[in-house]
Amino acid sequence: MTSQLKKEKSVSKVIVITSGKGGVGKTTSSAAIGAGLAKRGHKTVVIDFDVGLRNLDMIMGCERRVVYDFINVIQGEAKLKQALIRDKRVDTLYVLPTSQTRDKDALTQEGVEAVLNELREEFDYIICDSPAGIERGAQLAMYFADEAVVVTNPEVSSVRDSDRVLGLLNSKTKRAAEEGAEPIKAQVLLTRYDRARIEKGEMMTVDDVLEILAVPLLGIVPESPAVLKASNVGVPVVLDEPSAASQAYEDAVARLIGEEVEMRVDGERKPGLLRRLFGRSA
Amino acid sequence: MPIQDADERGAQAPATSTSFQLRGKLFTAVTLLPEGGVPDAGFYAALDEQLQKTPQFFNNAPVILDLQAAPALARSEDLRRVVDLLRERNLSAFGVQNARPAQLAAAQEAGLIAITTGNDTPLRVPRTEKKGAAKPPPPKPGRIISTPVRSGQTIIADEGDLVVIAPVSSGAELIAAGNIHVYGRLRGRAMAGAYGDARARIFCAKLEAELLAVAGLYRTSDSLEDELLGQGVQAFLDGNKLCVEALG
């Protein structure tokens, strides 16, 4: 196992993928970022906090292997090891699926903390896929986080909701509550970026978004059929064949672990000649 | 027998009879220790000086005369005179303590009771200089916020001004008793003079506010002139009108 080779294990990080608004690409981004980290050899687990709307395991392509789930573990009905599902493609990638039959009230702060503490022993990165909204499920997903990735689409309501979530990250989390703790490091991941629509003025520009949110930019993921396809066949974008979107996620992962990567849009720095001549493709 | 007694007592005490209650009462008395012989003019002059420093404190204070250091104060007419002169100064002497047997007899004759219980404590006289100089209160501190104010957050400065050195997002609220200063883009709501201070103003570096209000009078972004958007402005009350003007 690769993880066993890395003896001098760095302190594990809990990263919440959140947004406020639904449908912006949280789960897709959780799967892609988790897979991207695992591909680089970091032992990574992705936890589905969206209790009752089990999606992560579908996007990760392991829904038929779910026996026990996060809620079973919290309620003491199963051991963590029984609920964790190891990815068949990358052996450092694990999924902790959630329950489809329960709801967010089944999550308890103590239960979540206990599970996260146990995972911290094993894993380098713990990715928490937050549900939409700002209620209990979302607040518990972010409560114990060390870092946050706020997924935003370049449109007004999504940006406003992200702003609200950034406010919660700074006020309703463990790091915010603890005196002297470093605040959660939050970065924005711009998804469903569509340059044509932005140029037509139908969507906000990157600068507009960053000006409002006032946090660092983790990456720009273009709107791409590759994302939709990967979701439907249950393959995280970065494990599928290369595309502008997968490249964007790879870059985002590199920045997440502290590498300096130049920001590219649409997988290129500038629109290429062919692209200009033949129109747009993924 | 005792039970029968109790029964009889119960029977003999109808609810309508004149009765009374006894209650203990604790209070603080001032102890005055005359030194030497019979108090003279110098004694009263010194006493007056002391009383003048804190006129309210000793008003009608119950006073016990401690005769420990004044063996010569043993005649009832002398004690009566002390009581009278103290009463003129709004001090009510009612007892003596540490009295010698002869002094005790004289004190009882003068209507003073013998006090044998209680502990002496140093008198906590309020500091005179505090009362004398009524300095104006220090300026209210206010609040300084240097991180972005996000949608859904409310920042309140209960006293004084609110200064924000960061952007204020739409959906955020700033509320201050005094002025509001925003040195980033103001996209949210700002309410100055929240407790009715009509002199309060709002200053902002870049106006894109949803709402500006001073002492309850407000304007929404709809009613703000387009040419003010993105400008540095101040908002203030002129009579019953909320004026928004470009700065500089």
Short mmCIF file of C-alpha atoms in Angstrom, two decimals:
data_model
loop_
_atom_site.label_atom_id
_atom_site.label_comp_id
_atom_site.label_asym_id
_atom_site.label_seq_id
_atom_site.Cartn_x
_atom_site.Cartn_y
_atom_site.Cartn_z
CA MET A 1 0.00 0.00 0.00
CA THR A 2 1.29 3.39 -0.97
CA SER A 3 0.08 4.93 2.24
CA GLN A 4 2.24 2.63 4.30
CA LEU A 5 5.33 3.90 2.51
CA LYS A 6 4.64 7.43 3.66
CA LYS A 7 5.64 6.89 7.26
CA GLU A 8 6.32 10.50 8.15
CA LYS A 9 2.65 11.24 7.66
CA SER A 10 1.85 14.92 7.64
CA VAL A 11 -1.01 16.15 9.76
CA SER A 12 -4.22 15.16 8.05
CA LYS A 13 -6.47 17.83 6.68
CA VAL A 14 -10.23 18.03 6.71
CA ILE A 15 -11.46 19.93 3.65
CA VAL A 16 -15.12 20.81 3.22
CA ILE A 17 -16.52 21.27 -0.28
CA THR A 18 -19.45 23.60 0.13
CA SER A 19 -21.46 26.26 -1.71
CA GLY A 20 -24.79 27.18 -0.19
CA LYS A 21 -26.58 26.89 -3.50
CA GLY A 22 -27.42 23.49 -4.94
CA GLY A 23 -26.50 22.21 -8.37
CA VAL A 24 -23.26 24.15 -8.68
CA GLY A 25 -21.06 21.07 -8.71
CA LYS A 26 -20.14 20.29 -5.10
CA THR A 27 -20.35 16.53 -5.40
CA THR A 28 -18.66 16.44 -8.80
CA SER A 29 -15.89 18.63 -7.38
CA SER A 30 -15.60 16.51 -4.22
CA ALA A 31 -15.18 13.39 -6.33
CA ALA A 32 -12.70 15.06 -8.68
CA ILE A 33 -10.62 16.66 -5.94
CA GLY A 34 -10.64 13.48 -3.85
CA ALA A 35 -9.57 11.40 -6.84
CA GLY A 36 -6.97 13.99 -7.82
CA LEU A 37 -5.41 13.92 -4.35
CA ALA A 38 -5.46 10.12 -4.29
CA LYS A 39 -3.85 9.95 -7.72
CA ARG A 40 -0.95 11.91 -6.29
CA GLY A 41 -0.50 9.20 -3.67
CA HIS A 42 -2.23 10.89 -0.74
CA LYS A 43 -4.52 8.61 1.19
CA THR A 44 -7.86 10.31 0.75
CA VAL A 45 -11.43 9.70 1.86
CA VAL A 46 -14.50 11.48 0.54
CA ILE A 47 -17.46 11.65 2.94
CA ASP A 48 -21.00 12.24 1.77
CA PHE A 49 -22.75 14.59 4.22
CA ASP A 50 -25.88 14.86 2.10
CA VAL A 51 -27.88 12.44 4.21
CA GLY A 52 -31.02 11.27 2.45
CA LEU A 53 -29.85 12.31 -1.03
CA ARG A 54 -27.07 9.81 -1.59
CA ASN A 55 -25.21 11.00 -4.69
CA LEU A 56 -21.50 10.80 -4.05
CA ASP A 57 -21.28 7.02 -4.35
CA MET A 58 -23.04 7.23 -7.71
CA ILE A 59 -20.64 9.82 -9.05
CA MET A 60 -17.73 7.82 -7.68
CA GLY A 61 -19.15 4.70 -9.27
CA CYS A 62 -19.46 2.58 -6.14
CA GLU A 63 -23.17 2.72 -5.38
CA ARG A 64 -23.54 -1.02 -5.79
CA ARG A 65 -20.96 -1.71 -3.13
CA VAL A 66 -22.62 0.24 -0.33
CA VAL A 67 -23.50 -1.96 2.63
CA TYR A 68 -23.01 0.20 5.69
CA ASP A 69 -22.92 3.97 5.67
CA PHE A 70 -21.81 7.08 7.57
CA ILE A 71 -25.00 7.14 9.64
CA ASN A 72 -24.58 3.49 10.65
CA VAL A 73 -21.11 4.37 11.92
CA ILE A 74 -22.30 7.47 13.80
CA GLN A 75 -25.05 5.46 15.47
CA GLY A 76 -22.68 2.65 16.36
CA GLU A 77 -24.37 0.08 14.12
CA ALA A 78 -21.23 -0.55 12.08
CA LYS A 79 -17.50 -0.08 12.35
CA LEU A 80 -15.84 2.60 10.24
CA LYS A 81 -13.83 -0.05 8.38
CA GLN A 82 -17.04 -1.79 7.35
CA ALA A 83 -18.51 1.37 5.86
CA LEU A 84 -15.45 2.65 3.98
CA ILE A 85 -15.40 1.66 0.33
CA ARG A 86 -12.07 1.53 -1.44
CA ASP A 87 -12.04 2.79 -5.01
CA LYS A 88 -11.27 0.12 -7.59
CA ARG A 89 -9.20 2.44 -9.79
CA VAL A 90 -7.03 4.28 -7.24
CA ASP A 91 -6.13 2.31 -4.14
CA THR A 92 -5.53 5.38 -1.95
CA LEU A 93 -9.06 6.62 -2.56
CA TYR A 94 -11.91 5.75 -0.24
CA VAL A 95 -15.56 6.72 -0.07
CA LEU A 96 -17.71 6.96 3.03
CA PRO A 97 -21.25 6.91 1.61
CA THR A 98 -24.26 8.26 3.38
CA SER A 99 -27.69 6.88 4.07
CA GLN A 100 -30.50 7.23 1.57
CA THR A 101 -33.22 6.41 4.07
CA ARG A 102 -32.35 8.75 6.95
CA ASP A 103 -32.26 12.53 7.12
CA LYS A 104 -29.89 15.22 8.39
CA ASP A 105 -31.15 14.88 11.96
CA ALA A 106 -29.33 11.56 12.14
CA LEU A 107 -26.06 13.53 12.16
CA THR A 108 -24.77 14.53 15.57
CA GLN A 109 -21.86 16.81 16.25
CA GLU A 110 -20.26 14.28 18.60
CA GLY A 111 -20.76 11.47 16.09
CA VAL A 112 -19.25 13.46 13.25
CA GLU A 113 -16.31 14.47 15.42
CA ALA A 114 -15.66 10.88 16.48
CA VAL A 115 -15.71 9.63 12.88
CA LEU A 116 -13.46 12.46 11.67
CA ASN A 117 -10.99 11.84 14.48
CA GLU A 118 -10.82 8.18 13.59
CA LEU A 119 -10.32 9.04 9.91
CA ARG A 120 -7.57 11.52 10.80
CA GLU A 121 -5.54 8.60 12.13
CA GLU A 122 -5.61 6.89 8.74
CA PHE A 123 -5.93 9.49 6.03
CA ASP A 124 -3.98 12.45 4.70
CA TYR A 125 -7.02 14.22 3.29
CA ILE A 126 -10.62 13.99 4.41
CA ILE A 127 -12.97 15.57 1.88
CA CYS A 128 -16.41 16.45 3.23
CA ASP A 129 -19.02 16.76 0.50
CA SER A 130 -21.50 19.21 2.00
CA PRO A 131 -25.20 19.25 1.21
CA ALA A 132 -26.68 22.40 -0.28
CA GLY A 133 -28.19 24.96 2.03
CA ILE A 134 -26.92 26.38 5.28
CA GLU A 135 -28.81 24.15 7.67
CA ARG A 136 -27.70 21.39 9.99
CA GLY A 137 -26.17 19.08 7.38
CA ALA A 138 -24.10 21.84 5.81
CA GLN A 139 -23.06 23.28 9.16
CA LEU A 140 -21.90 19.90 10.46
CA ALA A 141 -20.00 19.25 7.23
CA MET A 142 -18.04 22.48 7.71
CA TYR A 143 -17.81 22.52 11.51
CA PHE A 144 -14.57 20.54 11.92
CA ALA A 145 -12.95 21.61 8.66
CA ASP A 146 -9.40 22.94 8.39
CA GLU A 147 -9.89 24.24 4.87
CA ALA A 148 -12.85 24.99 2.68
CA VAL A 149 -13.42 24.94 -1.06
CA VAL A 150 -16.40 27.09 -1.92
CA VAL A 151 -17.84 25.99 -5.25
CA THR A 152 -19.39 28.85 -7.18
CA ASN A 153 -20.92 29.36 -10.60
CA PRO A 154 -20.36 32.71 -12.25
CA GLU A 155 -23.87 33.95 -11.62
CA VAL A 156 -25.30 36.32 -9.04
CA SER A 157 -27.36 34.04 -6.81
CA SER A 158 -24.62 31.44 -6.59
CA VAL A 159 -22.05 34.08 -5.66
CA ARG A 160 -24.30 35.58 -3.03
CA ASP A 161 -24.93 32.16 -1.47
CA SER A 162 -21.20 31.47 -1.49
CA ASP A 163 -20.63 34.76 0.28
CA ARG A 164 -23.14 33.70 2.93
CA VAL A 165 -21.32 30.39 3.33
CA LEU A 166 -17.98 32.18 3.71
CA GLY A 167 -19.59 34.15 6.52
CA LEU A 168 -20.66 30.92 8.22
CA LEU A 169 -17.18 29.44 7.81
CA ASN A 170 -15.86 32.42 9.73
CA SER A 171 -18.45 32.27 12.48
CA LYS A 172 -20.09 28.86 12.88
CA THR A 173 -17.16 26.46 12.83
CA LYS A 174 -14.85 24.94 15.42
CA ARG A 175 -11.96 27.08 14.29
CA ALA A 176 -14.12 30.18 14.55
CA ALA A 177 -15.33 29.21 18.03
CA GLU A 178 -11.91 28.38 19.43
CA GLU A 179 -9.92 31.26 20.80
CA GLY A 180 -6.63 31.71 18.98
CA ALA A 181 -7.28 29.05 16.33
CA GLU A 182 -6.27 29.92 12.80
CA PRO A 183 -9.40 30.67 10.78
CA ILE A 184 -10.48 28.19 8.12
CA LYS A 185 -8.57 28.72 4.90
CA ALA A 186 -11.25 29.22 2.28
CA GLN A 187 -10.76 29.25 -1.49
CA VAL A 188 -13.24 29.59 -4.29
CA LEU A 189 -13.56 27.07 -7.12
CA LEU A 190 -15.37 28.54 -10.08
CA THR A 191 -17.27 25.83 -11.95
CA ARG A 192 -19.47 25.74 -15.04
CA TYR A 193 -17.40 28.55 -16.42
CA ASP A 194 -18.66 29.41 -19.87
CA ARG A 195 -16.54 31.98 -21.61
CA ALA A 196 -18.99 32.53 -24.46
CA ARG A 197 -21.78 33.42 -22.07
CA ILE A 198 -19.52 35.63 -20.03
CA GLU A 199 -18.44 37.47 -23.14
CA LYS A 200 -22.07 37.98 -24.04
CA GLY A 201 -22.55 39.47 -20.58
CA GLU A 202 -24.90 36.69 -19.49
CA MET A 203 -22.61 35.59 -16.67
CA MET A 204 -20.25 37.25 -14.25
CA THR A 205 -16.56 37.56 -14.99
CA VAL A 206 -13.93 35.94 -12.79
CA ASP A 207 -12.87 39.35 -11.52
CA ASP A 208 -16.44 40.23 -10.55
CA VAL A 209 -16.78 37.02 -8.57
CA LEU A 210 -13.46 37.40 -6.80
CA GLU A 211 -14.14 41.04 -6.07
CA ILE A 212 -17.29 40.07 -4.18
CA LEU A 213 -15.99 36.99 -2.42
CA ALA A 214 -12.55 38.38 -1.56
CA VAL A 215 -10.91 34.96 -1.12
CA PRO A 216 -8.20 33.26 -3.23
CA LEU A 217 -9.17 31.47 -6.42
CA LEU A 218 -8.50 27.74 -6.37
CA GLY A 219 -9.38 27.09 -9.97
CA ILE A 220 -11.67 27.66 -12.91
CA VAL A 221 -13.48 24.61 -14.26
CA PRO A 222 -15.07 25.13 -17.65
CA GLU A 223 -18.57 23.97 -18.44
CA SER A 224 -17.90 20.71 -20.21
CA PRO A 225 -19.78 17.67 -21.48
CA ALA A 226 -16.92 15.65 -20.01
CA VAL A 227 -18.16 16.52 -16.51
CA LEU A 228 -21.70 15.42 -17.24
CA LYS A 229 -20.55 12.24 -18.90
CA ALA A 230 -18.18 11.36 -16.08
CA SER A 231 -20.96 11.85 -13.52
CA ASN A 232 -23.34 9.63 -15.42
CA VAL A 233 -20.93 6.77 -15.83
CA GLY A 234 -19.64 7.08 -12.28
CA VAL A 235 -16.06 8.09 -13.00
CA PRO A 236 -14.57 11.15 -11.30
CA VAL A 237 -13.56 13.63 -14.01
CA VAL A 238 -9.85 13.35 -13.28
CA LEU A 239 -9.93 9.56 -13.69
CA ASP A 240 -11.67 9.82 -17.05
CA GLU A 241 -9.95 10.65 -20.31
CA PRO A 242 -8.21 14.03 -20.36
CA SER A 243 -10.37 17.06 -20.94
CA ALA A 244 -10.26 20.77 -20.18
CA ALA A 245 -12.30 20.09 -17.07
CA SER A 246 -10.08 17.30 -15.80
CA GLN A 247 -7.03 19.48 -16.39
CA ALA A 248 -8.69 22.28 -14.43
CA TYR A 249 -9.36 19.94 -11.51
CA GLU A 250 -5.79 18.61 -11.60
CA ASP A 251 -4.55 22.19 -11.39
CA ALA A 252 -6.92 22.94 -8.54
CA VAL A 253 -5.68 19.90 -6.62
CA ALA A 254 -2.08 21.02 -7.14
CA ARG A 255 -2.93 24.46 -5.74
CA LEU A 256 -4.80 22.87 -2.87
CA ILE A 257 -1.66 21.10 -1.70
CA GLY A 258 0.37 24.27 -2.06
CA GLU A 259 1.89 24.08 -5.51
CA GLU A 260 1.99 27.18 -7.64
CA VAL A 261 0.21 26.60 -10.90
CA GLU A 262 -0.63 29.33 -13.34
CA MET A 263 -4.35 29.89 -13.71
CA ARG A 264 -5.67 28.74 -17.06
CA VAL A 265 -9.09 29.08 -18.49
CA ASP A 266 -10.61 26.41 -20.74
CA GLY A 267 -7.46 24.35 -20.35
CA GLU A 268 -5.46 26.92 -22.26
CA ARG A 269 -4.03 30.26 -21.56
CA LYS A 270 -5.58 31.82 -24.65
CA PRO A 271 -8.16 30.52 -27.08
CA GLY A 272 -6.20 28.64 -29.73
CA LEU A 273 -6.43 29.27 -33.45
CA LEU A 274 -8.19 26.02 -34.20
CA ARG A 275 -10.70 26.65 -31.49
CA ARG A 276 -11.40 30.07 -32.90
CA LEU A 277 -11.81 28.64 -36.38
CA PHE A 278 -13.87 25.60 -35.54
CA GLY A 279 -15.88 26.90 -32.65
CA ARG A 280 -15.91 25.40 -29.22
CA SER A 281 -15.50 21.86 -28.12
CA ALA A 282 -14.91 20.31 -24.78
CA MET B 1 -48.57 19.62 79.65
CA PRO B 2 -46.58 21.52 77.05
CA ILE B 3 -48.93 20.31 74.35
CA GLN B 4 -51.89 21.53 76.31
CA ASP B 5 -50.16 24.89 76.77
CA ALA B 6 -49.73 25.19 73.05
CA ASP B 7 -53.40 24.36 72.49
CA GLU B 8 -54.47 26.97 74.99
CA ARG B 9 -52.26 29.57 73.42
CA GLY B 10 -53.71 28.78 70.04
CA ALA B 11 -57.22 29.12 71.37
CA GLN B 12 -56.51 32.38 73.13
CA ALA B 13 -54.99 34.17 70.13
CA PRO B 14 -57.83 35.21 67.85
CA ALA B 15 -56.75 36.49 64.46
CA THR B 16 -58.20 39.93 65.09
CA SER B 17 -56.21 40.82 68.22
CA THR B 18 -53.62 43.55 68.07
CA SER B 19 -50.30 41.87 67.43
CA PHE B 20 -46.81 42.66 66.32
CA GLN B 21 -43.85 41.11 64.61
CA LEU B 22 -40.28 41.15 65.73
CA ARG B 23 -37.66 41.35 63.07
CA GLY B 24 -33.94 41.56 63.33
CA LYS B 25 -32.26 44.41 61.52
CA LEU B 26 -28.66 44.84 60.59
CA PHE B 27 -27.24 48.18 59.66
CA THR B 28 -23.98 50.01 59.57
CA ALA B 29 -23.27 52.69 62.15
CA VAL B 30 -20.44 55.17 62.17
CA THR B 31 -18.20 55.06 65.20
CA LEU B 32 -16.83 58.39 66.36
CA LEU B 33 -13.79 58.30 68.63
CA PRO B 34 -13.20 61.58 70.46
CA GLU B 35 -9.69 61.73 71.83
CA GLY B 36 -8.64 63.47 75.04
CA GLY B 37 -11.16 65.39 77.10
CA VAL B 38 -14.50 67.01 76.41
CA PRO B 39 -14.77 67.82 72.65
CA ASP B 40 -13.98 71.49 72.04
CA ALA B 41 -14.31 73.93 69.14
CA GLY B 42 -11.24 72.46 67.43
CA PHE B 43 -12.85 69.02 67.49
CA TYR B 44 -16.01 70.29 65.81
CA ALA B 45 -14.06 72.31 63.26
CA ALA B 46 -12.09 69.20 62.27
CA LEU B 47 -15.33 67.20 62.18
CA ASP B 48 -17.00 69.82 59.96
CA GLU B 49 -14.09 69.71 57.57
CA GLN B 50 -14.34 65.94 57.30
CA LEU B 51 -18.10 66.10 56.79
CA GLN B 52 -17.81 68.69 54.06
CA LYS B 53 -15.71 66.40 51.90
CA THR B 54 -18.53 63.92 51.65
CA PRO B 55 -21.71 65.70 52.60
CA GLN B 56 -24.10 62.98 51.42
CA PHE B 57 -22.27 60.11 53.01
CA PHE B 58 -22.80 61.08 56.62
CA ASN B 59 -26.30 62.42 56.20
CA ASN B 60 -28.38 61.22 59.18
CA ALA B 61 -25.86 58.50 59.84
CA PRO B 62 -26.40 56.55 63.07
CA VAL B 63 -23.40 57.26 65.27
CA ILE B 64 -21.84 55.39 68.18
CA LEU B 65 -19.51 57.31 70.45
CA ASP B 66 -16.46 55.28 71.35
CA LEU B 67 -15.24 56.53 74.70
CA GLN B 68 -12.07 54.45 74.82
CA ALA B 69 -9.76 57.39 74.22
CA ALA B 70 -11.81 60.01 76.06
CA PRO B 71 -11.84 59.16 79.79
CA ALA B 72 -12.70 62.74 80.72
CA LEU B 73 -15.97 62.62 78.86
CA ALA B 74 -17.85 61.31 81.87
CA ARG B 75 -20.57 63.82 82.67
CA SER B 76 -24.05 63.40 81.31
CA GLU B 77 -24.41 67.11 80.39
CA ASP B 78 -21.17 66.94 78.37
CA LEU B 79 -22.45 63.87 76.54
CA ARG B 80 -25.83 65.52 75.93
CA ARG B 81 -24.04 68.51 74.46
CA VAL B 82 -22.03 66.26 72.14
CA VAL B 83 -25.25 64.55 71.00
CA ASP B 84 -26.92 67.93 70.34
CA LEU B 85 -23.97 69.30 68.41
CA LEU B 86 -23.78 66.10 66.34
CA ARG B 87 -27.49 66.31 65.60
CA GLU B 88 -26.94 69.85 64.29
CA ARG B 89 -24.59 68.19 61.81
CA ASN B 90 -27.19 65.58 60.84
CA LEU B 91 -25.45 62.85 62.80
CA SER B 92 -27.69 60.79 65.08
CA ALA B 93 -25.71 59.55 68.06
CA PHE B 94 -27.58 56.75 69.80
CA GLY B 95 -25.07 54.77 71.80
CA VAL B 96 -21.69 54.48 73.43
CA GLN B 97 -19.13 51.74 73.42
CA ASN B 98 -15.96 51.03 75.43
CA ALA B 99 -17.34 53.16 78.22
CA ARG B 100 -15.97 53.03 81.77
CA PRO B 101 -18.61 52.36 84.49
CA ALA B 102 -18.92 56.06 85.39
CA GLN B 103 -19.22 57.02 81.73
CA LEU B 104 -21.83 54.32 81.21
CA ALA B 105 -24.06 55.78 83.92
CA ALA B 106 -23.68 59.27 82.50
CA ALA B 107 -24.41 57.99 78.98
CA GLN B 108 -27.58 56.25 80.09
CA GLU B 109 -28.66 59.43 81.80
CA ALA B 110 -28.05 61.29 78.54
CA GLY B 111 -30.26 58.77 76.66
CA LEU B 112 -27.46 56.84 75.04
CA ILE B 113 -27.48 53.06 75.10
CA ALA B 114 -24.50 50.83 75.74
CA ILE B 115 -23.34 48.97 72.65
CA THR B 116 -21.34 45.82 73.39
CA THR B 117 -21.67 43.86 70.13
CA GLY B 118 -20.51 44.45 66.62
CA ASN B 119 -17.15 44.70 64.91
CA ASP B 120 -15.36 47.80 63.81
CA THR B 121 -14.32 48.06 60.18
CA PRO B 122 -12.40 50.84 58.54
CA LEU B 123 -14.88 53.25 57.10
CA ARG B 124 -15.00 53.13 53.35
CA VAL B 125 -15.31 56.75 52.43
CA PRO B 126 -15.99 57.32 48.77
CA ARG B 127 -13.07 59.00 47.07
CA THR B 128 -13.75 62.69 47.11
CA GLU B 129 -11.84 63.66 43.97
CA LYS B 130 -14.13 61.45 41.87
CA LYS B 131 -17.20 63.29 42.98
CA GLY B 132 -15.68 66.70 42.80
CA ALA B 133 -14.45 66.77 39.22
CA ALA B 134 -17.28 65.71 36.90
CA LYS B 135 -15.08 64.97 33.89
CA PRO B 136 -16.84 64.37 30.55
CA PRO B 137 -17.04 60.65 29.78
CA PRO B 138 -14.30 59.34 27.46
CA PRO B 139 -15.31 59.03 23.79
CA LYS B 140 -17.21 55.86 23.02
CA PRO B 141 -14.87 53.23 21.56
CA GLY B 142 -16.94 51.93 18.63
CA ARG B 143 -15.89 48.97 16.51
CA ILE B 144 -13.34 48.36 13.78
CA ILE B 145 -13.90 45.42 11.42
CA SER B 146 -11.09 44.43 9.08
CA THR B 147 -12.46 41.24 7.52
CA PRO B 148 -15.09 41.12 4.77
CA VAL B 149 -18.65 41.37 6.03
CA ARG B 150 -20.49 38.56 4.30
CA SER B 151 -24.04 38.17 3.12
CA GLY B 152 -26.24 37.33 6.10
CA GLN B 153 -23.88 38.80 8.68
CA THR B 154 -24.92 41.66 10.91
CA ILE B 155 -22.32 43.85 12.58
CA ILE B 156 -23.57 46.05 15.39
CA ALA B 157 -21.71 48.87 17.11
CA ASP B 158 -23.87 49.51 20.16
CA GLU B 159 -21.87 52.58 21.07
CA GLY B 160 -19.97 54.97 18.90
CA ASP B 161 -18.87 54.52 15.31
CA LEU B 162 -18.51 51.44 13.16
CA VAL B 163 -15.50 51.34 10.86
CA VAL B 164 -15.18 48.60 8.23
CA ILE B 165 -11.89 48.32 6.35
CA ALA B 166 -13.12 45.60 3.99
CA PRO B 167 -15.90 44.99 1.52
CA VAL B 168 -19.47 44.65 2.74
CA SER B 169 -21.44 42.17 0.64
CA SER B 170 -25.01 42.49 -0.45
CA GLY B 171 -27.23 40.92 2.16
CA ALA B 172 -24.94 42.06 4.98
CA GLU B 173 -26.01 44.64 7.57
CA LEU B 174 -24.09 47.31 9.42
CA ILE B 175 -25.75 48.96 12.39
CA ALA B 176 -24.15 51.66 14.53
CA ALA B 177 -25.24 54.05 17.23
CA GLY B 178 -22.92 56.62 15.69
CA ASN B 179 -21.35 57.04 12.26
CA ILE B 180 -20.53 54.25 9.81
CA HIS B 181 -17.35 54.32 7.73
CA VAL B 182 -16.75 51.73 5.02
CA TYR B 183 -13.38 51.77 3.30
CA GLY B 184 -14.26 48.92 0.94
CA ARG B 185 -17.15 48.50 -1.46
CA LEU B 186 -20.45 48.86 0.36
CA ARG B 187 -23.00 46.56 -1.21
CA GLY B 188 -25.07 45.70 1.84
CA ARG B 189 -27.16 47.82 4.18
CA ALA B 190 -25.85 50.51 6.47
CA MET B 191 -27.87 52.02 9.30
CA ALA B 192 -26.21 54.83 11.22
CA GLY B 193 -27.67 56.61 14.24
CA ALA B 194 -29.59 53.45 15.05
CA TYR B 195 -30.75 54.85 18.39
CA GLY B 196 -32.02 58.03 16.83
CA ASP B 197 -28.88 60.17 16.58
CA ALA B 198 -29.81 62.44 13.66
CA ARG B 199 -26.27 63.82 13.46
CA ALA B 200 -24.84 60.42 12.52
CA ARG B 201 -23.48 60.00 9.00
CA ILE B 202 -22.48 57.19 6.67
CA PHE B 203 -19.23 57.46 4.75
CA CYS B 204 -18.23 54.92 2.15
CA ALA B 205 -15.46 54.60 -0.40
CA LYS B 206 -17.55 52.90 -3.09
CA LEU B 207 -21.29 53.10 -2.93
CA GLU B 208 -23.33 50.15 -4.17
CA ALA B 209 -25.48 49.89 -1.08
CA GLU B 210 -28.84 48.18 -0.97
CA LEU B 211 -29.98 50.59 1.68
CA LEU B 212 -28.66 53.60 3.57
CA ALA B 213 -30.38 54.79 6.73
CA VAL B 214 -29.68 57.51 9.27
CA ALA B 215 -31.82 57.62 12.42
CA GLY B 216 -34.52 55.57 10.74
CA LEU B 217 -34.79 57.60 7.52
CA TYR B 218 -33.67 55.45 4.64
CA ARG B 219 -33.09 55.27 0.90
CA THR B 220 -32.82 52.07 -1.08
CA SER B 221 -30.53 51.57 -4.07
CA ASP B 222 -33.55 52.21 -6.30
CA SER B 223 -33.80 55.77 -5.13
CA LEU B 224 -30.08 56.56 -5.28
CA GLU B 225 -28.85 58.61 -8.21
CA ASP B 226 -27.03 56.49 -10.78
CA GLU B 227 -24.06 58.85 -10.94
CA LEU B 228 -23.35 58.19 -7.25
CA LEU B 229 -22.91 54.46 -7.78
CA GLY B 230 -19.35 53.35 -7.28
CA GLN B 231 -18.44 56.78 -5.90
CA GLY B 232 -17.13 57.81 -2.51
CA VAL B 233 -20.14 59.33 -0.78
CA GLN B 234 -21.51 60.46 2.51
CA ALA B 235 -25.10 60.22 3.67
CA PHE B 236 -26.52 62.57 6.28
CA LEU B 237 -29.80 64.01 7.47
CA ASP B 238 -30.81 67.48 6.43
CA GLY B 239 -33.99 68.06 8.38
CA ASN B 240 -36.26 65.25 7.32
CA LYS B 241 -34.37 64.41 4.18
CA LEU B 242 -31.62 61.84 3.78
CA CYS B 243 -28.99 63.44 1.55
CA VAL B 244 -26.39 61.38 -0.29
CA GLU B 245 -23.53 63.39 -1.72
CA ALA B 246 -20.31 62.54 -3.48
CA LEU B 247 -17.20 63.18 -1.41
CA GLY B 248 -14.41 65.47 -2.52
#
